XYZ file of C-alpha atoms in Angstrom:
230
model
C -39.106 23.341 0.926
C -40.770 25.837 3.340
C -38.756 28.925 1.876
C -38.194 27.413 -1.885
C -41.185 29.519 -3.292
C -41.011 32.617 -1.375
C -37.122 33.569 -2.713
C -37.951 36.081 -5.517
C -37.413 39.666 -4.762
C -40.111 41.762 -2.978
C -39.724 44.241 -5.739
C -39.362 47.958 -4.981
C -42.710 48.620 -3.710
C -44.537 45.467 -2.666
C -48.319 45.848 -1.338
C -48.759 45.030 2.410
C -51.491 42.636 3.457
C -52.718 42.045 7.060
C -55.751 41.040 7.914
C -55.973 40.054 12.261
C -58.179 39.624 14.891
C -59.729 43.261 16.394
C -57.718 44.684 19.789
C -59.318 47.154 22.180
C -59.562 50.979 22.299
C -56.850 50.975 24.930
C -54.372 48.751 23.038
C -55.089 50.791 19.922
C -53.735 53.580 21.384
C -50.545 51.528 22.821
C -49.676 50.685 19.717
C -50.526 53.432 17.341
C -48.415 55.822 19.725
C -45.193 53.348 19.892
C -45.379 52.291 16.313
C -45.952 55.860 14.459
C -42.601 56.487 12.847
C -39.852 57.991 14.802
C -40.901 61.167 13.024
C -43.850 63.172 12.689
C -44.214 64.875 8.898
C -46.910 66.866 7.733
C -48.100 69.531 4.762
C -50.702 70.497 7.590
C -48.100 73.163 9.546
C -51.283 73.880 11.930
C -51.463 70.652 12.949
C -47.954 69.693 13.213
C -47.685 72.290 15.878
C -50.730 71.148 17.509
C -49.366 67.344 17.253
C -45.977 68.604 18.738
C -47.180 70.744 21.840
C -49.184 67.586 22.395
C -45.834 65.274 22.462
C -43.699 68.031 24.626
C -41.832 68.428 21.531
C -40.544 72.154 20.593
C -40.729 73.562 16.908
C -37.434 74.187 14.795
C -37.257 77.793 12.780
C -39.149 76.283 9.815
C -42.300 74.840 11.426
C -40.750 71.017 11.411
C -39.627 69.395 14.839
C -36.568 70.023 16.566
C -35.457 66.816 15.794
C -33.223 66.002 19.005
C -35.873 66.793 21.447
C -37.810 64.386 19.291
C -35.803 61.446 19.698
C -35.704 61.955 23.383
C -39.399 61.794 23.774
C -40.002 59.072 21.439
C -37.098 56.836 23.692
C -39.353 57.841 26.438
C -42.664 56.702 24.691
C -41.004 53.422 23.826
C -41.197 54.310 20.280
C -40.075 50.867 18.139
C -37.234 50.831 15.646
C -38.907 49.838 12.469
C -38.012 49.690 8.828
C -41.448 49.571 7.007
C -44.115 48.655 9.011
C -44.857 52.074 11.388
C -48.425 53.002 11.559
C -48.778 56.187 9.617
C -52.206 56.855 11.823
C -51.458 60.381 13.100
C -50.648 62.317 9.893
C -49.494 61.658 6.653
C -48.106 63.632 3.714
C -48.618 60.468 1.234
C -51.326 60.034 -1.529
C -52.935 57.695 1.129
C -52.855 60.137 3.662
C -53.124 58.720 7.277
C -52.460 54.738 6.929
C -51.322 51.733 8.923
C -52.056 48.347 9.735
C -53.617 49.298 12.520
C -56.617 52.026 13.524
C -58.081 53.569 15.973
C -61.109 51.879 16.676
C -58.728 48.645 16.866
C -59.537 47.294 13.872
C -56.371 45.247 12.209
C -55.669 45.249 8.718
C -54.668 46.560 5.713
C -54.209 46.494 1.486
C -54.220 49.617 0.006
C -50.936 50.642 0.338
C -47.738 49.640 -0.290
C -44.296 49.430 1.758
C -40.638 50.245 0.541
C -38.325 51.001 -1.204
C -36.748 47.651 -1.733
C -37.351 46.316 1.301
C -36.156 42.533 2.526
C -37.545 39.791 4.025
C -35.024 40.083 6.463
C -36.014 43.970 7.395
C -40.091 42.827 7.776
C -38.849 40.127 10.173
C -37.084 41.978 12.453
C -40.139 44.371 12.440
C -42.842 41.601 13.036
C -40.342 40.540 15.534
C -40.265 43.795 17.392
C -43.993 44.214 16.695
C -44.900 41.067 18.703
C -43.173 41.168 21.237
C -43.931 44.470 22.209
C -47.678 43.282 22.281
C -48.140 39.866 21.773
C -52.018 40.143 22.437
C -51.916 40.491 18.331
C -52.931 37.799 16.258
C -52.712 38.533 12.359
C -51.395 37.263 9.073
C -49.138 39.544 7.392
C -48.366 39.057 2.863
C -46.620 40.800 0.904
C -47.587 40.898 -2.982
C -44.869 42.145 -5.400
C -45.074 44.946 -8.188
C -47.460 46.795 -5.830
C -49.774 44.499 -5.593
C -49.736 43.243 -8.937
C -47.807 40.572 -8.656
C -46.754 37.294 -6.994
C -47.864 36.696 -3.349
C -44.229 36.179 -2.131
C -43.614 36.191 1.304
C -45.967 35.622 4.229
C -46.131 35.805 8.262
C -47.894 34.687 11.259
C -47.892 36.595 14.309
C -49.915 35.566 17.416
C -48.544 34.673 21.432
C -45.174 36.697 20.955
C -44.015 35.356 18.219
C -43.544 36.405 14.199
C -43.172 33.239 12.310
C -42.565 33.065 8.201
C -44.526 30.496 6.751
C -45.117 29.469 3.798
C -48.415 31.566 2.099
C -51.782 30.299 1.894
C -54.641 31.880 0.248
C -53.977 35.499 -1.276
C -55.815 38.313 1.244
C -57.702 40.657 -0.957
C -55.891 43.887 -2.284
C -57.736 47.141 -2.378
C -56.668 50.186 -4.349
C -57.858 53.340 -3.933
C -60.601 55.287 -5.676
C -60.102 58.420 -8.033
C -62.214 59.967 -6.143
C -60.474 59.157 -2.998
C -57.287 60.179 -3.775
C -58.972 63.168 -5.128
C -60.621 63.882 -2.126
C -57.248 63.265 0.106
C -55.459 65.703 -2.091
C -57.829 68.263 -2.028
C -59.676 68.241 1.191
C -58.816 70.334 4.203
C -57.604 68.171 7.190
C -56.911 65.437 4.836
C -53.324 64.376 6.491
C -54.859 64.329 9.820
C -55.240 61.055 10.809
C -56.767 61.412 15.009
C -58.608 63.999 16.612
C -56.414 66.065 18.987
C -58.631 64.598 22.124
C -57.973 61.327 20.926
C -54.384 61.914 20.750
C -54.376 63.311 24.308
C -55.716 60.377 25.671
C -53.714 58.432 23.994
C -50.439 59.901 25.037
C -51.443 60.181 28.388
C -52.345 56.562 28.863
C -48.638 55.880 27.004
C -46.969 57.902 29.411
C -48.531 56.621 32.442
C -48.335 53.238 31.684
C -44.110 53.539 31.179
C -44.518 55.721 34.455
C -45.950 52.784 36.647
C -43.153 50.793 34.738
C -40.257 53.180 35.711
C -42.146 54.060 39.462
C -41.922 57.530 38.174
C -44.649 60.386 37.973
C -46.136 60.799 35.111
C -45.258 64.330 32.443
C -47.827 66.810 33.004
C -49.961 66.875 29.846
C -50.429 70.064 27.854
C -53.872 70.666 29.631
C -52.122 70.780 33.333
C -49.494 73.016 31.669
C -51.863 75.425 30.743
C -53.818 75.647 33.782
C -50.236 75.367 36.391
């Protein structure tokens, strides 16, 4: 009877819960880099330039990323595939502006947003899946509470060693919404969708890049810095 009270639908837009132990600085920036989306979006057409020269990645005639060079250096990075559960930690167009299970200081956790739309059990498997394997340092619970959060804890996950396992939900993990006044402020404040400073970025990329150098025995892209001073 493991599964027999976790069958109802997610709903369209069910609230994701993690709560996990805290990773390093270093591993932060591991994972934040190869679990941002496979895109980079942003209101903010400064800083979507800055976050692209940054990546290597060239600008298309409207501002937005040239979206084949972009999937090329993603590959690179070692970008996952994931449905729903991308860290959102370099910008963000959303309400929530810059979000993710996961920040920069290496904190792990998260509850006031929501994933979607309709999303499976199936789908948050295979990304827990990918998610621990590709550092399975992480140890964390992951819920997911229908009607955005207003509903029935129904479905639940364990990740820790490697593994992703679905098990059947304890205790409820608290939910947080947002303040007025926060989403006021994230609507109206300059800056708002940026989620790193561009050093912190830098570093983070570079450490990426020369980590899946060592890997490959290659050398490592010159950064935007070297560029500018070849």
């Amino acid at each position: 009877m493991l599964l027999a009270g976790m069958m109802a639908a997610l709903t369209k837009w069910p609230r994701l819960l993690v709560a996990g132990d805290p990773v390093t600085e270093a591993q932060a920036n591991d994972i934040l880099i190869r679990s941002n989306p496979r895109y980079l979006v942003s209101n903010d057409r400064s800083w979507t330039a800055l976050v692209a020269r940054e990546y290597g990645i060239p600008l298309d005639p409207h501002g937005g990323l040239d979206w084949k060079a972009a999937a090329e250096v993603f590959e690179r990075l070692g970008v996952l595939h994931l449905n729903h559960l991308a860290n959102h930690r370099i910008m963000s167009p959303t309400i929530v502006g810059p979000h993710g299970w996961c920040a920069w200081d290496g904190r792990i956790g998260c509850s006031t947003y929501n994933i979607g739309k309709w999303p499976t059990r199936e789908d948050v498997q295979e990304d827990l899946t990918a998610i621990a394997a590709a550092w399975p340092f992480l140890r964390m619970d992951v819920q997911l509470v229908t009607d955005e959060g207003d509903g029935d804890l129904a479905a639940m996950w364990q990740v820790a060693d490697g593994h992703a396992a679905f098990v059947e939900p304890g205790d409820p993990l608290p939910i947080h919404d947002l303040t007025d006044t926060a989403i006021m402020l994230r609507l109206f404040t300059p800056g708002a969708e940026r989620g790193v400073t561009l050093n912190r970025l830098r570093q983070a990329l570079a450490q990426v890049r020369t980590k899946k150098a060592h890997a490959s025995n290659e050398d490592p892209p010159q950064t935007s810095a070297e560029r500018d001073h070849a």
